mmCIF file of C-alpha atoms in Angstrom:
data_model
loop_
_atom_site.group_PDB
_atom_site.id
_atom_site.type_symbol
_atom_site.label_atom_id
_atom_site.label_comp_id
_atom_site.label_asym_id
_atom_site.label_seq_id
_atom_site.Cartn_x
_atom_site.Cartn_y
_atom_site.Cartn_z
ATOM 1 C CA MET A 1 2.317 69.528 4.505
ATOM 2 C CA LYS A 2 5.678 70.205 2.889
ATOM 3 C CA GLN A 3 8.769 70.797 4.933
ATOM 4 C CA THR A 4 11.208 73.471 3.811
ATOM 5 C CA ASN A 5 14.767 72.263 3.497
ATOM 6 C CA SER A 6 16.925 75.364 3.772
ATOM 7 C CA ASN A 7 20.042 74.873 1.703
ATOM 8 C CA ASN A 8 22.786 76.897 3.412
ATOM 9 C CA LYS A 9 25.231 76.778 0.489
ATOM 10 C CA ILE A 10 22.926 78.740 -1.856
ATOM 11 C CA PRO A 11 23.546 82.515 -1.665
ATOM 12 C CA GLU A 12 20.892 85.148 -2.323
ATOM 13 C CA PHE A 13 20.355 85.865 -6.015
ATOM 14 C CA ARG A 14 17.557 87.163 -8.220
ATOM 15 C CA ALA A 15 16.519 87.542 -11.839
ATOM 16 C CA GLY A 16 19.161 89.251 -13.964
ATOM 17 C CA ASP A 17 22.108 87.901 -11.998
ATOM 18 C CA THR A 18 24.796 85.927 -13.796
ATOM 19 C CA VAL A 19 25.463 82.765 -11.806
ATOM 20 C CA THR A 20 27.500 79.579 -12.089
ATOM 21 C CA VAL A 21 25.839 76.412 -10.809
ATOM 22 C CA TYR A 22 28.082 73.431 -10.091
ATOM 23 C CA TYR A 23 25.780 70.429 -10.553
ATOM 24 C CA LYS A 24 26.791 66.870 -9.611
ATOM 25 C CA ILE A 25 26.828 64.506 -12.596
ATOM 26 C CA ILE A 26 27.081 60.745 -12.003
ATOM 27 C CA GLU A 27 28.838 58.842 -14.798
ATOM 28 C CA GLY A 28 29.075 55.178 -13.920
ATOM 29 C CA ASP A 29 31.013 55.052 -10.663
ATOM 30 C CA LYS A 30 32.466 58.554 -11.033
ATOM 31 C CA VAL A 31 30.921 61.762 -9.690
ATOM 32 C CA ARG A 32 31.951 65.146 -11.071
ATOM 33 C CA ALA A 33 30.703 68.724 -10.846
ATOM 34 C CA GLN A 34 29.586 70.255 -14.137
ATOM 35 C CA PRO A 35 29.468 74.077 -14.192
ATOM 36 C CA PHE A 36 26.583 75.852 -15.930
ATOM 37 C CA THR A 37 27.006 79.628 -16.257
ATOM 38 C CA GLY A 38 24.214 81.900 -17.415
ATOM 39 C CA ILE A 39 21.672 84.586 -16.574
ATOM 40 C CA VAL A 40 18.854 83.823 -14.137
ATOM 41 C CA ILE A 41 15.652 84.501 -16.074
ATOM 42 C CA SER A 42 13.123 83.349 -13.459
ATOM 43 C CA LYS A 43 12.545 82.042 -9.958
ATOM 44 C CA ARG A 44 9.261 80.342 -9.151
ATOM 45 C CA GLY A 45 7.513 78.059 -6.681
ATOM 46 C CA GLU A 46 7.399 77.806 -2.899
ATOM 47 C CA GLY A 47 9.158 75.762 -0.262
ATOM 48 C CA VAL A 48 11.056 72.696 -1.430
ATOM 49 C CA SER A 49 9.517 72.874 -4.897
ATOM 50 C CA LYS A 50 11.134 76.262 -5.625
ATOM 51 C CA THR A 51 13.006 76.321 -8.944
ATOM 52 C CA PHE A 52 15.086 78.770 -10.945
ATOM 53 C CA THR A 53 15.808 78.920 -14.674
ATOM 54 C CA ILE A 54 19.188 79.827 -16.132
ATOM 55 C CA ARG A 55 19.763 80.748 -19.784
ATOM 56 C CA LYS A 56 23.076 80.817 -21.595
ATOM 57 C CA ILE A 57 24.121 81.163 -25.212
ATOM 58 C CA GLY A 58 25.773 77.948 -26.347
ATOM 59 C CA ALA A 59 27.613 76.930 -29.495
ATOM 60 C CA ASP A 60 26.573 78.616 -32.780
ATOM 61 C CA GLY A 61 24.466 81.159 -30.871
ATOM 62 C CA VAL A 62 21.903 78.597 -29.746
ATOM 63 C CA GLY A 63 20.179 79.494 -26.477
ATOM 64 C CA VAL A 64 20.262 76.822 -23.766
ATOM 65 C CA GLU A 65 17.943 76.963 -20.752
ATOM 66 C CA ARG A 66 18.098 74.740 -17.735
ATOM 67 C CA ILE A 67 15.750 74.529 -14.747
ATOM 68 C CA PHE A 68 17.291 73.713 -11.369
ATOM 69 C CA PRO A 69 15.433 72.851 -8.142
ATOM 70 C CA LEU A 70 16.667 75.238 -5.458
ATOM 71 C CA SER A 71 16.717 72.614 -2.688
ATOM 72 C CA SER A 72 18.430 69.923 -4.787
ATOM 73 C CA PRO A 73 21.182 67.929 -3.051
ATOM 74 C CA ASN A 74 22.915 67.685 -6.457
ATOM 75 C CA ILE A 75 23.790 71.384 -6.457
ATOM 76 C CA GLU A 76 27.338 71.388 -5.151
ATOM 77 C CA LYS A 77 27.640 75.167 -5.017
ATOM 78 C CA LEU A 78 26.285 78.316 -6.622
ATOM 79 C CA VAL A 79 28.479 81.342 -7.322
ATOM 80 C CA VAL A 80 27.029 84.763 -8.182
ATOM 81 C CA GLU A 81 29.371 86.178 -10.852
ATOM 82 C CA LYS A 82 27.564 89.492 -11.533
ATOM 83 C CA THR A 83 24.446 91.127 -10.146
ATOM 84 C CA GLY A 84 22.047 92.442 -12.761
ATOM 85 C CA LYS A 85 19.872 95.537 -12.649
ATOM 86 C CA VAL A 86 16.516 94.639 -14.197
ATOM 87 C CA ARG A 87 12.945 95.888 -13.840
ATOM 88 C CA ARG A 88 11.192 92.548 -14.321
ATOM 89 C CA ALA A 89 10.911 89.416 -12.216
ATOM 90 C CA LYS A 90 10.788 87.195 -15.311
ATOM 91 C CA LEU A 91 13.215 87.876 -18.155
ATOM 92 C CA TYR A 92 11.494 85.814 -20.844
ATOM 93 C CA TYR A 93 12.105 88.606 -23.367
ATOM 94 C CA LEU A 94 15.749 87.441 -23.564
ATOM 95 C CA ARG A 95 14.538 84.375 -25.482
ATOM 96 C CA GLY A 96 13.759 86.540 -28.504
ATOM 97 C CA LYS A 97 17.194 88.162 -28.581
ATOM 98 C CA VAL A 98 20.272 86.779 -30.307
ATOM 99 C CA GLY A 99 23.993 87.353 -29.980
ATOM 100 C CA ARG A 100 25.279 90.065 -27.678
ATOM 101 C CA GLN A 101 21.808 91.444 -26.902
ATOM 102 C CA ALA A 102 20.789 88.101 -25.368
ATOM 103 C CA THR A 103 23.385 88.474 -22.613
ATOM 104 C CA LYS A 104 23.165 92.225 -22.115
ATOM 105 C CA VAL A 105 21.890 93.105 -18.648
ATOM 106 C CA LYS A 106 23.001 96.229 -16.795
ATOM 107 C CA GLU A 107 25.107 95.570 -13.740
ATOM 108 C CA ARG A 108 23.753 96.459 -10.317
ATOM 109 C CA PHE A 109 26.337 97.707 -7.867
ATOM 110 C CA VAL A 110 25.681 96.677 -4.293
ATOM 111 C CA ALA A 111 26.245 99.524 -1.864
ATOM 112 C CA THR A 112 28.827 98.801 0.791
ATOM 113 C CA PRO A 113 28.783 100.694 4.081
ATOM 114 C CA VAL A 114 31.427 103.424 4.262
ATOM 115 C CA ALA A 115 33.115 104.142 7.592
ATOM 116 C CA GLU A 116 32.987 107.768 8.656
ATOM 117 C CA GLU A 117 36.373 109.428 9.002
ATOM 118 C CA SER A 118 35.557 112.003 11.660
ATOM 119 C CA SER A 119 32.451 112.811 13.658
ATOM 120 C CA ASP A 120 33.422 116.509 14.029
ATOM 121 C CA PRO A 121 32.539 118.456 10.835
ATOM 122 C CA GLY A 122 34.975 121.261 11.722
ATOM 123 C CA VAL A 123 38.062 119.042 11.593
ATOM 124 C CA VAL A 124 39.920 119.153 8.267
ATOM 125 C CA GLN A 125 42.323 116.344 7.531
#
């Protein structure tokens, strides 16, 4: 039976979101955090084996995909840059697009609760 290791430093995100993952890289005796910014194209798996795939457009328009384990201790932090509005759970269709179209995902605006000004509808301010 697998135990789930809940990683508290990972915020909620889903497919279509633009995220930056700071991943620990060990070079000899030095440890540094390497950022990888891109669009989340899929999340899959269960428990500790849950993974997510990020795609970015690198140099010369070459697409770069990287798969990260969600419960990895090497993920220093994850920052959600933009939230995307998509109708699919897997965005594999972005692989066939080049240039600007490969990064074009509509932005989803998260509703924030608005405080009511007055409870009496007859009062004009």
